[in-house]
mmCIF file of C-alpha atoms in Angstrom:
data_model
loop_
_atom_site.group_PDB
_atom_site.id
_atom_site.type_symbol
_atom_site.label_atom_id
_atom_site.label_comp_id
_atom_site.label_asym_id
_atom_site.label_seq_id
_atom_site.Cartn_x
_atom_site.Cartn_y
_atom_site.Cartn_z
ATOM 1 C CA UNK R 320 -7.696 -23.903 30.609
ATOM 2 C CA UNK R 321 -6.295 -21.170 28.408
ATOM 3 C CA UNK R 322 -2.912 -19.580 28.982
ATOM 4 C CA UNK R 323 -2.749 -15.921 30.054
ATOM 5 C CA UNK R 324 -2.200 -13.338 27.325
ATOM 6 C CA UNK R 325 1.159 -11.608 27.564
ATOM 7 C CA UNK R 326 1.188 -9.278 24.572
ATOM 8 C CA UNK R 327 0.919 -5.531 25.141
ATOM 9 C CA UNK R 328 -1.427 -3.784 22.717
ATOM 10 C CA UNK R 329 -1.016 -0.477 24.593
ATOM 11 C CA UNK R 330 1.936 1.850 24.082
ATOM 12 C CA UNK R 331 4.774 1.246 26.626
ATOM 13 C CA UNK R 332 5.048 3.729 29.492
ATOM 14 C CA UNK R 333 8.506 4.932 28.412
ATOM 15 C CA UNK R 334 7.106 5.694 24.944
ATOM 16 C CA UNK R 335 4.219 7.648 26.435
ATOM 17 C CA UNK R 336 6.630 9.697 28.555
ATOM 18 C CA UNK R 337 8.838 10.336 25.507
ATOM 19 C CA UNK R 338 5.918 11.483 23.344
ATOM 20 C CA UNK R 339 4.630 13.681 26.160
ATOM 21 C CA UNK R 340 8.079 15.265 26.619
ATOM 22 C CA UNK R 341 8.487 15.840 22.865
ATOM 23 C CA UNK R 342 5.084 17.525 22.691
ATOM 24 C CA UNK R 343 6.390 20.047 25.247
ATOM 25 C CA UNK R 344 9.559 20.697 23.260
ATOM 26 C CA UNK R 345 11.761 18.758 25.674
ATOM 27 C CA UNK R 346 10.661 20.752 28.721
ATOM 28 C CA UNK R 347 9.691 19.006 31.979
ATOM 29 C CA UNK R 348 6.028 18.474 32.675
ATOM 30 C CA UNK R 349 3.968 21.333 34.078
ATOM 31 C CA UNK R 350 0.882 20.635 36.102
ATOM 32 C CA UNK R 351 -2.255 21.484 34.184
ATOM 33 C CA UNK R 352 -4.859 23.674 35.894
ATOM 34 C CA UNK R 353 -7.763 21.763 37.329
ATOM 35 C CA UNK R 354 -10.756 21.626 35.036
ATOM 36 C CA UNK R 355 -14.124 22.755 36.374
ATOM 37 C CA UNK R 356 -16.669 20.097 37.156
ATOM 38 C CA UNK R 357 -19.523 21.995 35.543
ATOM 39 C CA UNK R 358 -20.870 21.431 32.038
ATOM 40 C CA UNK R 359 -19.070 24.431 30.533
ATOM 41 C CA UNK R 360 -18.313 23.738 26.830
ATOM 42 C CA UNK R 361 -14.684 23.207 25.914
ATOM 43 C CA UNK R 362 -14.496 26.221 23.591
ATOM 44 C CA UNK R 363 -15.813 28.480 26.381
ATOM 45 C CA UNK R 364 -13.294 27.122 28.903
ATOM 46 C CA UNK R 365 -10.477 27.728 26.410
ATOM 47 C CA UNK R 366 -11.740 31.267 25.777
ATOM 48 C CA UNK R 367 -11.788 32.070 29.502
ATOM 49 C CA UNK R 368 -8.294 30.641 29.961
ATOM 50 C CA UNK R 369 -6.807 33.042 27.431
ATOM 51 C CA UNK R 370 -4.953 36.111 28.728
ATOM 52 C CA UNK R 371 -5.555 38.793 26.129
ATOM 53 C CA UNK R 372 -3.106 41.669 25.689
ATOM 54 C CA UNK R 373 -3.761 45.163 24.387
ATOM 55 C CA UNK R 374 -4.600 43.753 20.985
ATOM 56 C CA UNK R 375 -6.549 40.667 20.005
ATOM 57 C CA UNK R 376 -3.537 39.630 17.933
ATOM 58 C CA UNK R 377 -1.487 39.314 21.142
ATOM 59 C CA UNK R 378 -3.714 36.551 22.504
ATOM 60 C CA UNK R 379 -1.994 33.156 22.681
ATOM 61 C CA UNK R 380 -3.043 30.451 20.287
ATOM 62 C CA UNK R 381 -5.743 28.257 21.907
ATOM 63 C CA UNK R 382 -4.651 24.751 22.812
ATOM 64 C CA UNK R 383 -6.031 21.913 20.791
ATOM 65 C CA UNK R 384 -8.654 19.716 22.357
ATOM 66 C CA UNK R 385 -6.288 16.893 23.300
ATOM 67 C CA UNK R 386 -3.561 19.025 24.903
ATOM 68 C CA UNK R 387 -4.582 18.099 28.445
ATOM 69 C CA UNK R 388 -4.675 14.363 27.716
ATOM 70 C CA UNK R 389 -1.989 11.733 28.109
ATOM 71 C CA UNK R 390 -0.218 10.400 25.031
ATOM 72 C CA UNK R 391 -2.221 7.180 24.861
ATOM 73 C CA UNK R 392 -5.589 8.800 25.405
ATOM 74 C CA UNK R 393 -4.755 11.636 23.015
ATOM 75 C CA UNK R 394 -3.929 9.146 20.250
ATOM 76 C CA UNK R 395 -7.171 7.333 20.953
ATOM 77 C CA UNK R 396 -9.088 10.615 20.650
ATOM 78 C CA UNK R 397 -7.418 11.417 17.325
ATOM 79 C CA UNK R 398 -8.032 7.993 15.809
ATOM 80 C CA UNK R 399 -11.567 7.406 17.046
ATOM 81 C CA UNK R 400 -14.383 7.331 14.556
ATOM 82 C CA UNK R 401 -15.937 10.632 13.523
ATOM 83 C CA UNK R 402 -19.436 9.134 13.295
ATOM 84 C CA UNK R 403 -21.491 10.896 15.965
ATOM 85 C CA UNK R 404 -24.644 8.793 15.674
ATOM 86 C CA UNK R 405 -25.126 5.279 14.294
ATOM 87 C CA UNK R 406 -26.256 4.972 10.697
ATOM 88 C CA UNK R 407 -29.913 4.214 10.172
ATOM 89 C CA UNK R 408 -30.938 0.849 8.785
ATOM 90 C CA UNK R 409 -32.312 2.347 5.575
ATOM 91 C CA UNK R 410 -28.935 3.971 4.886
ATOM 92 C CA UNK R 411 -27.008 0.699 5.032
ATOM 93 C CA UNK R 412 -29.392 -1.814 3.509
ATOM 94 C CA UNK R 413 -28.108 -1.084 -0.026
ATOM 95 C CA UNK R 414 -24.514 -2.031 0.843
ATOM 96 C CA UNK R 415 -23.734 -5.749 0.560
ATOM 97 C CA UNK R 416 -19.990 -5.662 1.337
ATOM 98 C CA UNK R 417 -17.892 -3.203 3.344
ATOM 99 C CA UNK R 418 -14.192 -3.221 2.436
ATOM 100 C CA UNK R 419 -11.512 -1.367 4.415
ATOM 101 C CA UNK R 420 -8.117 -0.841 2.778
ATOM 102 C CA UNK R 421 -5.976 -0.198 5.879
ATOM 103 C CA UNK R 422 -2.402 1.035 5.736
ATOM 104 C CA UNK R 423 0.052 -0.914 7.884
ATOM 105 C CA UNK R 424 1.200 0.365 11.284
ATOM 106 C CA UNK R 425 4.460 2.128 12.066
ATOM 107 C CA UNK R 426 7.589 0.216 11.020
ATOM 108 C CA UNK R 427 11.297 0.416 11.842
ATOM 109 C CA UNK R 428 11.950 1.763 8.347
ATOM 110 C CA UNK R 429 11.509 1.025 4.667
ATOM 111 C CA UNK R 430 15.024 -0.077 3.774
ATOM 112 C CA UNK R 431 14.411 -3.612 5.106
ATOM 113 C CA UNK R 432 11.444 -5.954 5.424
ATOM 114 C CA UNK R 433 11.151 -5.291 9.139
ATOM 115 C CA UNK R 434 7.943 -5.740 11.070
ATOM 116 C CA UNK R 435 6.016 -3.280 13.198
ATOM 117 C CA UNK R 436 7.392 -1.251 16.080
ATOM 118 C CA UNK R 437 5.673 -1.510 19.500
ATOM 119 C CA UNK R 438 3.731 1.618 18.581
ATOM 120 C CA UNK R 439 2.773 0.066 15.238
ATOM 121 C CA UNK R 440 1.425 -3.042 16.983
ATOM 122 C CA UNK R 441 -0.593 -0.836 19.304
ATOM 123 C CA UNK R 442 -1.943 1.156 16.355
ATOM 124 C CA UNK R 443 -3.143 -2.034 14.661
ATOM 125 C CA UNK R 444 -4.809 -3.313 17.846
ATOM 126 C CA UNK R 445 -6.471 0.069 18.378
ATOM 127 C CA UNK R 446 -7.737 0.128 14.785
ATOM 128 C CA UNK R 447 -9.254 -3.325 15.265
ATOM 129 C CA UNK R 448 -11.086 -2.092 18.351
ATOM 130 C CA UNK R 449 -12.454 0.884 16.409
ATOM 131 C CA UNK R 450 -13.599 -1.234 13.467
ATOM 132 C CA UNK R 451 -15.390 -3.626 15.850
ATOM 133 C CA UNK R 452 -18.027 -0.944 16.430
ATOM 134 C CA UNK R 453 -19.232 -1.422 12.861
ATOM 135 C CA UNK R 454 -19.604 -5.215 13.125
ATOM 136 C CA UNK R 455 -23.062 -6.446 14.065
ATOM 137 C CA UNK R 456 -24.095 -9.805 15.529
ATOM 138 C CA UNK R 457 -24.304 -12.487 12.864
ATOM 139 C CA UNK R 458 -21.730 -10.815 10.605
ATOM 140 C CA UNK R 459 -18.592 -12.478 9.295
ATOM 141 C CA UNK R 460 -15.367 -10.478 8.962
ATOM 142 C CA UNK R 461 -12.832 -11.522 6.324
ATOM 143 C CA UNK R 462 -9.195 -10.510 6.857
ATOM 144 C CA UNK R 463 -6.721 -10.189 3.974
ATOM 145 C CA UNK R 464 -3.286 -8.638 3.637
ATOM 146 C CA UNK R 465 -0.357 -8.017 1.335
ATOM 147 C CA UNK R 466 2.378 -10.635 1.539
ATOM 148 C CA UNK R 467 4.813 -8.530 3.596
ATOM 149 C CA UNK R 468 5.771 -8.671 7.268
ATOM 150 C CA UNK R 469 4.391 -5.259 8.170
ATOM 151 C CA UNK R 470 1.065 -5.847 6.411
ATOM 152 C CA UNK R 471 0.577 -9.319 7.912
ATOM 153 C CA UNK R 472 1.430 -8.149 11.435
ATOM 154 C CA UNK R 473 -0.997 -5.260 11.018
ATOM 155 C CA UNK R 474 -3.767 -7.651 9.983
ATOM 156 C CA UNK R 475 -3.014 -9.916 12.959
ATOM 157 C CA UNK R 476 -3.129 -6.935 15.325
ATOM 158 C CA UNK R 477 -6.434 -5.780 13.850
ATOM 159 C CA UNK R 478 -7.826 -9.289 14.302
ATOM 160 C CA UNK R 479 -6.871 -9.342 17.992
ATOM 161 C CA UNK R 480 -8.432 -5.922 18.527
ATOM 162 C CA UNK R 481 -11.611 -7.045 16.775
ATOM 163 C CA UNK R 482 -11.937 -10.176 18.897
ATOM 164 C CA UNK R 483 -11.287 -8.313 22.153
ATOM 165 C CA UNK R 484 -13.831 -5.603 21.428
ATOM 166 C CA UNK R 485 -16.521 -7.952 20.095
ATOM 167 C CA UNK R 486 -16.389 -9.821 23.409
ATOM 168 C CA UNK R 487 -16.678 -6.498 25.239
ATOM 169 C CA UNK R 488 -19.690 -5.486 23.136
ATOM 170 C CA UNK R 489 -21.283 -8.917 23.520
ATOM 171 C CA UNK R 490 -21.702 -9.387 19.765
ATOM 172 C CA UNK R 491 -21.810 -12.832 18.196
ATOM 173 C CA UNK R 492 -19.735 -12.329 15.036
ATOM 174 C CA UNK R 493 -17.130 -14.536 13.379
ATOM 175 C CA UNK R 494 -13.672 -13.311 12.374
ATOM 176 C CA UNK R 495 -11.707 -15.271 9.771
ATOM 177 C CA UNK R 496 -7.992 -15.959 9.699
ATOM 178 C CA UNK R 497 -5.566 -13.650 7.907
ATOM 179 C CA UNK R 498 -4.891 -14.627 4.280
ATOM 180 C CA UNK R 499 -2.359 -13.024 1.919
ATOM 181 C CA UNK R 500 -3.561 -12.025 -1.571
ATOM 182 C CA UNK R 501 -1.289 -11.113 -4.469
ATOM 183 C CA UNK R 502 -3.834 -8.537 -5.647
ATOM 184 C CA UNK R 503 -3.159 -6.388 -2.570
ATOM 185 C CA UNK R 504 0.649 -6.332 -2.746
ATOM 186 C CA UNK R 505 2.643 -3.108 -2.809
ATOM 187 C CA UNK R 506 3.609 -1.621 -6.180
ATOM 188 C CA UNK R 507 6.486 -3.469 -7.826
ATOM 189 C CA UNK R 508 9.750 -2.529 -9.500
ATOM 190 C CA UNK R 509 11.535 -4.613 -12.130
ATOM 191 C CA UNK R 510 15.052 -5.638 -11.026
ATOM 192 C CA UNK R 511 17.585 -8.165 -12.404
ATOM 193 C CA UNK R 512 16.140 -10.609 -9.825
ATOM 194 C CA UNK R 513 12.589 -10.135 -11.136
ATOM 195 C CA UNK R 514 9.653 -8.135 -9.783
ATOM 196 C CA UNK R 515 10.249 -6.879 -6.265
ATOM 197 C CA UNK R 516 8.438 -4.739 -3.751
ATOM 198 C CA UNK R 517 10.170 -1.352 -3.665
ATOM 199 C CA UNK R 518 11.331 -2.111 -0.107
ATOM 200 C CA UNK R 519 12.601 -5.556 -1.067
ATOM 201 C CA UNK R 520 14.544 -3.965 -3.934
ATOM 202 C CA UNK R 521 16.394 -1.564 -1.615
ATOM 203 C CA UNK R 522 19.164 -3.979 -0.598
ATOM 204 C CA UNK R 523 19.947 -4.887 -4.224
ATOM 205 C CA UNK R 524 19.797 -1.216 -5.207
ATOM 206 C CA UNK R 525 22.204 -0.250 -2.425
ATOM 207 C CA UNK R 526 24.756 -2.945 -3.290
ATOM 208 C CA UNK R 527 24.596 -2.136 -7.017
ATOM 209 C CA UNK R 528 25.055 1.588 -6.353
ATOM 210 C CA UNK R 529 28.124 0.878 -4.232
ATOM 211 C CA UNK R 530 29.581 -1.274 -7.009
ATOM 212 C CA UNK R 531 29.030 1.378 -9.690
ATOM 213 C CA UNK R 532 30.502 4.116 -7.497
ATOM 214 C CA UNK R 533 33.508 2.040 -6.392
ATOM 215 C CA UNK R 534 34.472 0.499 -9.737
ATOM 216 C CA UNK R 535 33.165 3.288 -11.960
ATOM 217 C CA UNK R 536 31.331 1.091 -14.428
ATOM 218 C CA UNK R 537 29.838 4.006 -16.312
ATOM 219 C CA UNK R 538 26.195 4.263 -17.320
ATOM 220 C CA UNK R 539 23.733 2.729 -14.889
ATOM 221 C CA UNK R 540 20.764 0.604 -16.031
ATOM 222 C CA UNK R 541 17.326 2.190 -16.185
ATOM 223 C CA UNK R 542 15.921 0.385 -13.143
ATOM 224 C CA UNK R 543 18.826 1.587 -11.001
ATOM 225 C CA UNK R 544 18.391 5.199 -12.132
ATOM 226 C CA UNK R 545 14.664 5.183 -11.351
ATOM 227 C CA UNK R 546 15.031 3.445 -7.980
ATOM 228 C CA UNK R 547 17.811 5.885 -7.086
ATOM 229 C CA UNK R 548 15.498 8.817 -7.811
ATOM 230 C CA UNK R 549 12.722 7.233 -5.734
ATOM 231 C CA UNK R 550 14.866 6.574 -2.665
ATOM 232 C CA UNK R 551 16.721 9.863 -3.068
ATOM 233 C CA UNK R 552 13.448 11.740 -2.623
ATOM 234 C CA UNK R 553 12.646 9.693 0.479
ATOM 235 C CA UNK R 554 16.089 10.252 2.016
ATOM 236 C CA UNK R 555 15.822 13.999 1.371
ATOM 237 C CA UNK R 556 12.570 14.185 3.339
ATOM 238 C CA UNK R 557 10.292 14.383 0.295
ATOM 239 C CA UNK R 558 7.294 12.299 -0.704
ATOM 240 C CA UNK R 559 8.342 9.422 -2.993
ATOM 241 C CA UNK R 560 4.737 8.232 -3.409
ATOM 242 C CA UNK R 561 3.820 11.549 -5.053
ATOM 243 C CA UNK R 562 6.789 10.983 -7.377
ATOM 244 C CA UNK R 563 5.448 7.497 -8.221
ATOM 245 C CA UNK R 564 1.929 8.836 -8.834
ATOM 246 C CA UNK R 565 2.997 11.673 -11.117
ATOM 247 C CA UNK R 566 6.264 10.644 -12.801
ATOM 248 C CA UNK R 567 6.241 8.080 -15.653
ATOM 249 C CA UNK R 568 8.756 5.333 -14.900
ATOM 250 C CA UNK R 569 9.538 2.422 -17.204
ATOM 251 C CA UNK R 570 10.551 -0.109 -14.540
ATOM 252 C CA UNK R 571 7.939 0.714 -11.871
ATOM 253 C CA UNK R 572 4.431 -0.709 -11.841
ATOM 254 C CA UNK R 573 2.162 2.191 -12.928
ATOM 255 C CA UNK R 574 -0.483 3.455 -10.470
ATOM 256 C CA UNK R 575 -3.371 2.462 -12.769
ATOM 257 C CA UNK R 576 -2.193 -1.168 -12.671
ATOM 258 C CA UNK R 577 -2.318 -1.098 -8.861
ATOM 259 C CA UNK R 578 -5.864 0.306 -8.965
ATOM 260 C CA UNK R 579 -6.940 -2.367 -11.431
ATOM 261 C CA UNK R 580 -5.625 -5.282 -9.360
ATOM 262 C CA UNK R 581 -7.115 -3.803 -6.165
ATOM 263 C CA UNK R 582 -10.504 -3.919 -7.872
ATOM 264 C CA UNK R 583 -9.794 -7.466 -9.042
ATOM 265 C CA UNK R 584 -8.942 -8.514 -5.485
ATOM 266 C CA UNK R 585 -12.009 -6.773 -4.082
ATOM 267 C CA UNK R 586 -14.354 -8.549 -6.491
ATOM 268 C CA UNK R 587 -12.586 -11.859 -5.865
ATOM 269 C CA UNK R 588 -13.190 -11.507 -2.122
ATOM 270 C CA UNK R 589 -16.791 -10.511 -2.753
ATOM 271 C CA UNK R 590 -17.362 -13.644 -4.862
ATOM 272 C CA UNK R 591 -15.416 -16.144 -2.736
ATOM 273 C CA UNK R 592 -16.126 -15.142 0.869
ATOM 274 C CA UNK R 593 -19.387 -14.706 2.749
ATOM 275 C CA UNK R 594 -18.137 -11.705 4.712
ATOM 276 C CA UNK R 595 -20.251 -8.596 5.104
ATOM 277 C CA UNK R 596 -17.032 -6.846 6.187
ATOM 278 C CA UNK R 597 -13.594 -7.253 4.598
ATOM 279 C CA UNK R 598 -10.452 -5.732 6.125
ATOM 280 C CA UNK R 599 -7.328 -5.578 3.944
ATOM 281 C CA UNK R 600 -3.985 -4.577 5.474
ATOM 282 C CA UNK R 601 -1.796 -3.242 2.688
ATOM 283 C CA UNK R 602 0.461 -0.334 1.692
ATOM 284 C CA UNK R 603 0.027 3.400 1.291
ATOM 285 C CA UNK R 604 1.001 3.681 -2.396
ATOM 286 C CA UNK R 605 -1.770 1.508 -3.891
ATOM 287 C CA UNK R 606 -4.293 2.825 -1.325
ATOM 288 C CA UNK R 607 -3.497 6.403 -2.312
ATOM 289 C CA UNK R 608 -3.669 5.555 -6.028
ATOM 290 C CA UNK R 609 -7.081 3.923 -5.471
ATOM 291 C CA UNK R 610 -8.398 6.986 -3.614
ATOM 292 C CA UNK R 611 -6.978 9.335 -6.268
ATOM 293 C CA UNK R 612 -8.722 7.363 -9.029
ATOM 294 C CA UNK R 613 -12.056 7.401 -7.167
ATOM 295 C CA UNK R 614 -12.071 11.036 -6.000
ATOM 296 C CA UNK R 615 -10.456 12.650 -9.041
ATOM 297 C CA UNK R 616 -7.659 14.344 -7.079
ATOM 298 C CA UNK R 617 -4.804 13.300 -4.807
ATOM 299 C CA UNK R 618 -6.182 13.360 -1.230
ATOM 300 C CA UNK R 619 -2.765 12.820 0.328
ATOM 301 C CA UNK R 620 -0.800 10.084 2.047
ATOM 302 C CA UNK R 621 -2.776 7.912 4.486
ATOM 303 C CA UNK R 622 -1.393 7.809 8.006
ATOM 304 C CA UNK R 623 -0.472 4.531 9.683
ATOM 305 C CA UNK R 624 -3.635 2.353 10.016
ATOM 306 C CA UNK R 625 -5.756 5.000 8.248
ATOM 307 C CA UNK R 626 -8.133 3.398 5.769
ATOM 308 C CA UNK R 627 -10.109 3.927 2.574
ATOM 309 C CA UNK R 628 -13.589 2.441 2.863
ATOM 310 C CA UNK R 629 -15.364 0.903 -0.144
ATOM 311 C CA UNK R 630 -19.039 -0.006 0.166
ATOM 312 C CA UNK R 631 -20.074 -2.317 -2.645
ATOM 313 C CA UNK R 632 -23.757 -1.725 -3.367
ATOM 314 C CA UNK R 633 -26.431 -4.278 -4.171
ATOM 315 C CA UNK R 634 -26.168 -5.463 -7.771
ATOM 316 C CA UNK R 635 -22.367 -5.185 -7.871
ATOM 317 C CA UNK R 636 -22.354 -2.402 -10.478
ATOM 318 C CA UNK R 637 -21.550 0.586 -8.273
ATOM 319 C CA UNK R 638 -19.808 1.355 -5.004
ATOM 320 C CA UNK R 639 -19.211 4.194 -2.563
ATOM 321 C CA UNK R 640 -15.605 5.178 -1.819
ATOM 322 C CA UNK R 641 -15.100 7.034 1.479
ATOM 323 C CA UNK R 642 -11.877 8.765 2.505
ATOM 324 C CA UNK R 643 -11.254 11.763 4.752
ATOM 325 C CA UNK R 644 -14.846 12.990 4.959
ATOM 326 C CA UNK R 645 -15.367 12.690 1.198
ATOM 327 C CA UNK R 646 -17.797 10.193 -0.359
ATOM 328 C CA UNK R 647 -17.786 9.407 -4.081
ATOM 329 C CA UNK R 648 -20.007 6.969 -5.946
ATOM 330 C CA UNK R 649 -18.109 5.056 -8.644
ATOM 331 C CA UNK R 650 -18.907 2.356 -11.162
ATOM 332 C CA UNK R 651 -17.312 -1.028 -10.589
ATOM 333 C CA UNK R 652 -14.920 -1.622 -13.533
ATOM 334 C CA UNK R 653 -15.926 -4.238 -16.090
ATOM 335 C CA UNK R 654 -12.639 -6.028 -16.746
ATOM 336 C CA UNK R 655 -13.952 -7.523 -19.995
ATOM 337 C CA UNK R 656 -14.263 -4.100 -21.643
ATOM 338 C CA UNK R 657 -11.205 -2.339 -20.225
ATOM 339 C CA UNK R 658 -8.803 -1.348 -23.022
ATOM 340 C CA UNK R 659 -5.963 -3.588 -24.130
ATOM 341 C CA UNK R 660 -3.215 -1.074 -24.823
ATOM 342 C CA UNK R 661 -1.080 -3.667 -26.646
ATOM 343 C CA UNK R 662 -3.711 -4.438 -29.288
ATOM 344 C CA UNK R 663 -2.412 -3.915 -32.830
ATOM 345 C CA UNK R 664 1.226 -3.694 -31.744
ATOM 346 C CA UNK R 665 4.008 -6.116 -32.528
ATOM 347 C CA UNK R 666 7.698 -6.624 -31.964
ATOM 348 C CA UNK R 667 9.408 -4.744 -29.164
ATOM 349 C CA UNK R 668 6.384 -2.528 -28.543
ATOM 350 C CA UNK R 669 4.811 -5.558 -26.840
ATOM 351 C CA UNK R 670 5.707 -6.782 -23.343
ATOM 352 C CA UNK R 671 8.170 -9.671 -23.345
ATOM 353 C CA UNK R 672 5.480 -12.104 -22.186
ATOM 354 C CA UNK R 673 3.325 -11.304 -25.255
ATOM 355 C CA UNK R 674 5.909 -11.194 -28.032
ATOM 356 C CA UNK R 675 6.044 -14.871 -28.860
ATOM 357 C CA UNK R 676 8.232 -15.314 -31.915
ATOM 358 C CA UNK R 677 7.570 -11.851 -33.382
ATOM 359 C CA UNK R 678 10.442 -10.077 -31.600
#
């Protein structure tokens, strides 16, 4: 006999009421007019509801489609798949592995290694339910994640949503356990304590900044200057990931290195696991760098639990990268022929790990 499940994948009622109140600008709720029971299209109902003035420019802005929905249902409408009809068999037979790079759910913040908020847990569960539509009977789903609390909890939430929805659909598919892979970690920064996730480095950065400001030690080390710029942009309301993508930094892992190890992790999963579907819960920076490399432009920051889909085609030489209604075919990198930028260099031009006795 199994114990009852006590977790709450749905958003709490108080959170729904708060989001609903904020959407109205803090005003109390106003009863919505009853909707007709006929088959009148939504755009026509919205047009009839408008009260035009003397000029067409005086007409109020039409409400968006989800304005008359509750907070939970509205979020579900926004995050549901945009595929109107199922894909035909002949369109999918060339793809041997489907990989989803999913950003983690909402967190308490990025200054500590905190886990997901209640809304973040609900987002992950909801994303798992949505991805279950693409899993057929007989398939195996492999789950991977970055080795951080928020990424692991997102992967666990996706797994629960998958299992719940597969039972609802009556599909006989297997879902593996969540495994952390170093290839899918967040981008790193070099600190006196070694390589650290940019969030893990925040506490050391904050304590070092206080020491330099209090004692007045003078010039700060390079890593502290660059981390200070990164977090300063975030605290000012800017986009630090754009700064990382576009600004050369000596102590930060470059975006191209994150793209390269994402490909290495993808091919490792393809070789080691039998899964037709692979779901990777990771972080927005490497996901965005991967999408920028594939599409040739920066498509923007992924939202919480938004994903980039990679469909590895038969033969393993090419793949389709899908993100925000854009599809791009790319060649799978051959790691044996990628350039070695340190070739022909010696002394301090080489990384410390490759200098040997020549430094």
